[in-house]
């Protein structure tokens, strides 16, 4: 998104994330991970379901904290 805004000159008015934590895709599996928080599970193994913030979590937190000024 940053490249689109600053390198390509795209006017970005907002951002809508699919989900904050990894969720099942529309196909019902965990191979694609959409959230900013990793959930430790696989399609057929729930494992311990531990949540781990991803790099995108840190970025989104900073964007929210600065109201978009620090991207």
CSV table of C-alpha atoms in Angstrom, one decimal:
chain,number,residue,atom,x,y,z
A,1,UNK,CA,0.0,0.0,0.0
A,2,UNK,CA,2.8,2.4,0.8
A,3,UNK,CA,4.4,1.8,-2.6
A,4,UNK,CA,1.0,2.5,-4.3
A,5,UNK,CA,0.6,5.7,-2.4
A,6,UNK,CA,4.1,7.2,-2.6
A,7,UNK,CA,5.7,5.6,-5.7
A,8,UNK,CA,2.6,5.4,-7.9
A,9,UNK,CA,0.7,8.4,-6.5
A,10,UNK,CA,-2.5,6.5,-5.7
A,11,UNK,CA,-4.9,8.4,-3.4
A,12,UNK,CA,-5.7,6.0,-0.6
A,13,UNK,CA,-8.6,7.2,1.5
A,14,UNK,CA,-8.9,4.2,3.9
A,15,UNK,CA,-7.9,0.6,4.6
A,16,UNK,CA,-10.1,-2.4,5.4
A,17,UNK,CA,-8.4,-5.5,6.6
A,18,UNK,CA,-10.1,-8.8,6.1
A,19,UNK,CA,-9.6,-9.9,9.7
A,20,UNK,CA,-7.3,-9.3,12.6
A,21,UNK,CA,-6.5,-12.9,13.2
A,22,UNK,CA,-5.9,-15.7,10.7
A,23,UNK,CA,-9.3,-17.1,9.7
A,24,UNK,CA,-10.5,-19.9,7.4
A,25,UNK,CA,-10.5,-19.0,3.8
A,26,UNK,CA,-13.7,-19.2,1.8
A,27,UNK,CA,-12.6,-22.7,0.8
A,28,UNK,CA,-12.6,-23.7,4.5
A,29,UNK,CA,-8.8,-24.1,5.0
A,30,UNK,CA,-5.9,-22.4,6.7
A,31,UNK,CA,-3.4,-22.4,3.9
A,32,UNK,CA,-4.0,-18.7,3.1
A,33,UNK,CA,-3.5,-16.5,6.2
A,34,UNK,CA,-5.2,-13.1,6.0
A,35,UNK,CA,-4.9,-11.7,9.5
A,36,UNK,CA,-2.2,-9.6,11.2
A,37,UNK,CA,-2.1,-12.2,14.0
A,38,UNK,CA,-0.9,-15.7,13.3
A,39,UNK,CA,-3.0,-18.5,14.8
A,40,UNK,CA,-1.1,-21.8,15.4
A,41,UNK,CA,-3.3,-24.3,13.7
A,42,UNK,CA,-3.6,-26.3,10.5
A,43,UNK,CA,-6.6,-27.5,8.5
A,44,UNK,CA,-7.0,-30.7,10.5
A,45,UNK,CA,-5.0,-30.0,13.6
A,46,UNK,CA,-6.0,-27.3,16.1
A,47,UNK,CA,-2.5,-27.5,17.8
A,48,UNK,CA,-2.4,-25.0,20.7
A,49,UNK,CA,-4.1,-22.1,18.9
A,50,UNK,CA,-1.4,-19.7,20.1
A,51,UNK,CA,-1.7,-16.2,18.7
A,52,UNK,CA,1.5,-14.5,17.5
A,53,UNK,CA,1.6,-10.9,16.1
A,54,UNK,CA,3.0,-10.7,12.5
A,55,UNK,CA,5.1,-7.9,11.1
A,56,UNK,CA,1.9,-6.5,9.6
A,57,UNK,CA,0.5,-6.2,13.1
A,58,UNK,CA,3.4,-3.9,14.2
A,59,UNK,CA,2.9,-1.8,11.1
A,60,UNK,CA,-0.9,-1.5,11.5
A,61,UNK,CA,-0.5,-0.7,15.2
A,62,UNK,CA,1.9,2.2,14.2
A,63,UNK,CA,-0.4,3.5,11.5
A,64,UNK,CA,-3.4,3.5,13.9
A,65,UNK,CA,-1.3,5.1,16.7
A,66,UNK,CA,-0.2,8.0,14.5
A,67,UNK,CA,-3.6,8.3,12.7
A,68,UNK,CA,-1.9,7.4,9.4
A,69,UNK,CA,0.9,10.0,9.6
A,70,UNK,CA,3.7,7.3,10.1
A,71,UNK,CA,3.4,4.7,7.4
